[in-house]
PDB file of C-alpha atoms in Angstrom:
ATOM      1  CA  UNK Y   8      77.172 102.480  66.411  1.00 36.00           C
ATOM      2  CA  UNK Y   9      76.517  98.884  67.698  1.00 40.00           C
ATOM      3  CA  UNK Y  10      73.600  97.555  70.064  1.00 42.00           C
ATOM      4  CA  UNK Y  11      73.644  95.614  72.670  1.00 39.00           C
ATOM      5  CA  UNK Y  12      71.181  94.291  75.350  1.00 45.00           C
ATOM      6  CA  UNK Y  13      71.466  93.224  78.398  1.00 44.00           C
ATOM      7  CA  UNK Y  14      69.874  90.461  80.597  1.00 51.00           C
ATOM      8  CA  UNK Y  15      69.303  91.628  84.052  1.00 56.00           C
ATOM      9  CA  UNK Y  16      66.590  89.132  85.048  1.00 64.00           C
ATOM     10  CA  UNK Y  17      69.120  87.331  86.706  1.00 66.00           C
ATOM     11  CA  UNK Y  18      70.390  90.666  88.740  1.00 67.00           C
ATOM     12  CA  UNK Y  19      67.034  91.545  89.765  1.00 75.00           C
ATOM     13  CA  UNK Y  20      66.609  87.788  91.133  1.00 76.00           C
ATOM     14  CA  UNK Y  21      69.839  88.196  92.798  1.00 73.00           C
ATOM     15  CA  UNK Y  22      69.270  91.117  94.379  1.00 74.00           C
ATOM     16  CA  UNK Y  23      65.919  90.217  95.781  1.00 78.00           C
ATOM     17  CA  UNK Y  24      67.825  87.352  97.240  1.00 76.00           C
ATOM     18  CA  UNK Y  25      70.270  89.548  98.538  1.00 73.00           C
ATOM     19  CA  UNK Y  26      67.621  91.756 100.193  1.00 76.00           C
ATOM     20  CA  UNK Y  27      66.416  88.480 101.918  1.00 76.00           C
ATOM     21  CA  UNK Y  28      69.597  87.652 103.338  1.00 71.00           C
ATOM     22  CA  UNK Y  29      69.892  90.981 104.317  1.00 72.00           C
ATOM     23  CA  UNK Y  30      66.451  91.536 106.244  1.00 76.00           C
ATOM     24  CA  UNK Y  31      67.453  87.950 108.034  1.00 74.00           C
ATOM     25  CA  UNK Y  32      70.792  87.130 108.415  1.00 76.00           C
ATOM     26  CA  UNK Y  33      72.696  91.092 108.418  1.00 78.00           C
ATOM     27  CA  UNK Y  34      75.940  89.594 109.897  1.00 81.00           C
ATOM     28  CA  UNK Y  35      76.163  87.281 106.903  1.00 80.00           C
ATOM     29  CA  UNK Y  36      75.351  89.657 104.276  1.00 81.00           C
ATOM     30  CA  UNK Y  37      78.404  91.565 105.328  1.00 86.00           C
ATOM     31  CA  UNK Y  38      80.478  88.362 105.570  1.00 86.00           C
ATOM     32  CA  UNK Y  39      79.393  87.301 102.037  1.00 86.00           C
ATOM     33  CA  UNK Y  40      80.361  91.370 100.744  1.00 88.00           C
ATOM     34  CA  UNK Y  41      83.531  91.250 102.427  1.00 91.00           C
ATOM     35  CA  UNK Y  42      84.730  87.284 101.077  1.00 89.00           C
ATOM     36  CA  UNK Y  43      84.186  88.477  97.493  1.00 89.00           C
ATOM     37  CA  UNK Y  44      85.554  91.925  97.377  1.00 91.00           C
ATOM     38  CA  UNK Y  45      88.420  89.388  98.587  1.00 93.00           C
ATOM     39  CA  UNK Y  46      88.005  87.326  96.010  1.00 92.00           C
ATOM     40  CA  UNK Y  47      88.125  90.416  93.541  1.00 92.00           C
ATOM     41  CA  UNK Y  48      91.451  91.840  95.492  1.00 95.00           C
ATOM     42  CA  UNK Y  49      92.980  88.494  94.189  1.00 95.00           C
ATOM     43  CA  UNK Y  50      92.276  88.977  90.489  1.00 94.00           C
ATOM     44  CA  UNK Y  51      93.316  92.678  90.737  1.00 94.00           C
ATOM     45  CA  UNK Y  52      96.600  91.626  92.322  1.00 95.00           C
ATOM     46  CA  UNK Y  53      97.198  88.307  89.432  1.00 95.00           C
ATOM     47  CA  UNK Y  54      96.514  91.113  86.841  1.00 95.00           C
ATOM     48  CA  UNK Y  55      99.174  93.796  88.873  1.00 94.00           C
ATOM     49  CA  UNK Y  56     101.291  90.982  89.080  1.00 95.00           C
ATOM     50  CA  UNK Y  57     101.659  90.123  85.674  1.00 94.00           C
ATOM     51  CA  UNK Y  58     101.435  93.653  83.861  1.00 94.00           C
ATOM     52  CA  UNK Y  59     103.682  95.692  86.222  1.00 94.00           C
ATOM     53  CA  UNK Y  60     107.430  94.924  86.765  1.00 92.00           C
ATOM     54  CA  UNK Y  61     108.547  94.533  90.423  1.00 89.00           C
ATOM     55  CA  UNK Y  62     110.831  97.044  91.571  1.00 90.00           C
ATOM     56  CA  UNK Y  63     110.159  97.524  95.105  1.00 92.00           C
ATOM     57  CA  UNK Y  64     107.190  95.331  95.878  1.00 92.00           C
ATOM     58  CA  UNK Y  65     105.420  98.255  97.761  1.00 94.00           C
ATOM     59  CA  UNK Y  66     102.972  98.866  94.477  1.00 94.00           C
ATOM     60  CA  UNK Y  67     101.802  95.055  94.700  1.00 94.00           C
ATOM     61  CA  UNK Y  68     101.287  94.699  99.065  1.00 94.00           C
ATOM     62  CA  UNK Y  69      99.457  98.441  98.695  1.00 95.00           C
ATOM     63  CA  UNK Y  70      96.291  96.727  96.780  1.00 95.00           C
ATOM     64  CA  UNK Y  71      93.755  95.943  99.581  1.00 96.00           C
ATOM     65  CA  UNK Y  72      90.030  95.411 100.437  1.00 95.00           C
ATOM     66  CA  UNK Y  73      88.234  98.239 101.933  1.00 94.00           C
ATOM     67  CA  UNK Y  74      85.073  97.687 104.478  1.00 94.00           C
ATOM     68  CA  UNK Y  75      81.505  96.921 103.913  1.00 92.00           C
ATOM     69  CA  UNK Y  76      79.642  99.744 103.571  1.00 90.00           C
ATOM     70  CA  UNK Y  77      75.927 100.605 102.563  1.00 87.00           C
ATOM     71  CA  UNK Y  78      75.448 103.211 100.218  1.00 87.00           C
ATOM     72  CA  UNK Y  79      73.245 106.336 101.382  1.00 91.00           C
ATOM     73  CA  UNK Y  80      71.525 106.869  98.416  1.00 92.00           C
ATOM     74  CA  UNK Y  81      70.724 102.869  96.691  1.00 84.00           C
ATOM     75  CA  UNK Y  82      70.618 101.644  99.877  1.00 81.00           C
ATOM     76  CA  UNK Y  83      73.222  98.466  98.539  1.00 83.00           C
ATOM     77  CA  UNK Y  84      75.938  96.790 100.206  1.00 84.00           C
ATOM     78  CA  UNK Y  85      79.512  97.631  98.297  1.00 89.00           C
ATOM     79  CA  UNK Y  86      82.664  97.049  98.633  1.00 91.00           C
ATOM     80  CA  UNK Y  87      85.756  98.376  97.285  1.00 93.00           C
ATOM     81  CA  UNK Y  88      89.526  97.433  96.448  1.00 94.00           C
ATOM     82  CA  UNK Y  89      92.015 100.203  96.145  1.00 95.00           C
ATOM     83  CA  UNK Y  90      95.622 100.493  95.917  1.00 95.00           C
ATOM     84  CA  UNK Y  91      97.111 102.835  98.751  1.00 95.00           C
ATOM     85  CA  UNK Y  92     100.572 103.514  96.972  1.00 95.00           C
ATOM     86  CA  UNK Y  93     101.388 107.188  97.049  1.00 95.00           C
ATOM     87  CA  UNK Y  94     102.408 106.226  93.498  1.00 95.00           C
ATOM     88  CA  UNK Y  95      99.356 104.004  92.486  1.00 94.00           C
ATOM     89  CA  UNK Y  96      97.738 106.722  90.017  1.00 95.00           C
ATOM     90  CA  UNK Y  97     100.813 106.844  88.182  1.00 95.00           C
ATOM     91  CA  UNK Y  98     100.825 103.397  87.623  1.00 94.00           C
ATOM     92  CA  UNK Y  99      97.164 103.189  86.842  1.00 95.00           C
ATOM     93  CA  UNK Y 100      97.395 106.262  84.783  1.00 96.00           C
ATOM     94  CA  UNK Y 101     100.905 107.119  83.645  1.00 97.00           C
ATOM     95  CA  UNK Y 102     102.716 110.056  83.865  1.00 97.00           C
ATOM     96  CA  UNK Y 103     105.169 112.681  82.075  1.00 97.00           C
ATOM     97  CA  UNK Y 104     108.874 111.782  82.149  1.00 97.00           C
ATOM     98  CA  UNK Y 105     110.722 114.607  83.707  1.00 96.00           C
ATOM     99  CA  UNK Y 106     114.295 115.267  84.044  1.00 96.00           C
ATOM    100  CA  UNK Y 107     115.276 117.300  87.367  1.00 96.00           C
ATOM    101  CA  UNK Y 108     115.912 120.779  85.042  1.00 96.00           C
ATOM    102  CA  UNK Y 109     111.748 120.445  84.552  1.00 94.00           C
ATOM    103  CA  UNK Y 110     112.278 118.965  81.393  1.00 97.00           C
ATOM    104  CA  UNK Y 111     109.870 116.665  79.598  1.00 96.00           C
ATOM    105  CA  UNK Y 112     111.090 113.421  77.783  1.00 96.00           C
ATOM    106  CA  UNK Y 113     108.306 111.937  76.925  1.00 97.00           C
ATOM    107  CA  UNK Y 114     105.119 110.154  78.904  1.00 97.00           C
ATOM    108  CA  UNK Y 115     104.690 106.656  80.169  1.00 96.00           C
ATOM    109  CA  UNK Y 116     101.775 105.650  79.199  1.00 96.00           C
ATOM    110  CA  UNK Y 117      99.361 103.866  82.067  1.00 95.00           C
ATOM    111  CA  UNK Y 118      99.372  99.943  82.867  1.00 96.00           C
ATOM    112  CA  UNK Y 119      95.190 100.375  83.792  1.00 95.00           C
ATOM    113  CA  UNK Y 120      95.838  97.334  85.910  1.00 94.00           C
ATOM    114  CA  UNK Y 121      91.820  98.114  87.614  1.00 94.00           C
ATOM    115  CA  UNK Y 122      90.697  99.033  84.322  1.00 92.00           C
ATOM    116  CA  UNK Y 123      91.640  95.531  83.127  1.00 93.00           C
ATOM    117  CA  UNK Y 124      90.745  93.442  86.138  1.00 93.00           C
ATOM    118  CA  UNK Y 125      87.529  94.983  86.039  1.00 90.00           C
ATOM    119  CA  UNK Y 126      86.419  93.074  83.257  1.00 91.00           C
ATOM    120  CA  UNK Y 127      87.581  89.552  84.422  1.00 91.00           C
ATOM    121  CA  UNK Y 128      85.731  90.806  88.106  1.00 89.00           C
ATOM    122  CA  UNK Y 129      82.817  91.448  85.991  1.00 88.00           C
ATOM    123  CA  UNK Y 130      82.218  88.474  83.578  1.00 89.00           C
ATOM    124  CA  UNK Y 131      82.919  86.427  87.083  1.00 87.00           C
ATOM    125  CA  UNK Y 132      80.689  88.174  89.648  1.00 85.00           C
ATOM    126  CA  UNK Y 133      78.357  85.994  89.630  1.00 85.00           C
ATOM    127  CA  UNK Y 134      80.020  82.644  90.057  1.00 87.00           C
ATOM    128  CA  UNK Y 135      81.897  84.424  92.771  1.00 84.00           C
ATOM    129  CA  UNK Y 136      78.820  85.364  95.030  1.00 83.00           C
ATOM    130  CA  UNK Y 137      77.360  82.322  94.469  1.00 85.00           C
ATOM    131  CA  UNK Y 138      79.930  80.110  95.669  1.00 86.00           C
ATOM    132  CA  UNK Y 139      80.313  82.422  98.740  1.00 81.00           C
ATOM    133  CA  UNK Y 140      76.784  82.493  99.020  1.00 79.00           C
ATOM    134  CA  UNK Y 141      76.636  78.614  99.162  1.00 84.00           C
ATOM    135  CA  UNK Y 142      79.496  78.397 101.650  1.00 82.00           C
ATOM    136  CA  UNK Y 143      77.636  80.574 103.922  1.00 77.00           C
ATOM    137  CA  UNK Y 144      74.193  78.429 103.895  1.00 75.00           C
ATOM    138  CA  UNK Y 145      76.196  75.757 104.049  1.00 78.00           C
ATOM    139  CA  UNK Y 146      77.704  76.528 107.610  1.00 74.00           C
ATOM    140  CA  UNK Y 147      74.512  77.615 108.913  1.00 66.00           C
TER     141      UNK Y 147
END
């Protein structure tokens, strides 16, 4: 089993700034959620883009952004990008192979096209809400 720690000095500062935004400027806090869930739409999409194979298109125009929303419990602002394909999960997943007698021949295995942006959206999250944060002061 391996260790690891983590640094979250730098989390805590940012979300105390964050909270200060918040309790001053609300409108841009929103603004500021809503450019880099963008932002992270765009990386999900590059990665869905170069993993899965275009047949239709309709997998690649269903990724969106949702809204801002602050969660009941934390009390934080979030954000979220989905896909809205009826056929998303299958992609994300995979699925059995089945024949129209009900027969199995075999199972495509999953292209995890979130699970594998998610890291790149990670590592990046803070560069990305700092630029947007510095583009916001920066107008006002």
């Amino acid at each position: 089993m391996s260790d690891f720690d983590i640094d979250i000095r730098d989390m805590e500062e940012f979300q105390r700034e964050l909270d200060n935004l918040e309790r001053h400027f609300p409108k841009q806090t929103k603004q500021l959620m809503r450019k880099s869930g963008s932002k992270a739409r765009t990386i999900i999409a590059r990665y869905a883009r170069s993993l899965v194979k275009k047949k239709t298109g309709n997998y690649r125009k269903s990724i969106k952004r949702g809204k801002v929303w602050i969660d009941k419990f934390t009390g934080e602002y979030k954000v979220r990008v989905y896909t809205n394909a009826p056929h998303g999960h299958l992609i994300e997943y995979g699925h059995r192979i089945v024949d129209k007698n009900g027969r199995e021949h075999g199972f495509k295995e999953g292209y995890h096209v979130f699970g594998k942006a998610t890291y790149e959206v990670d590592s990046d999250w803070d560069d990305i809400i700092e630029k947007e944060f510095d583009k916001i002061f920066d107008d006002l």
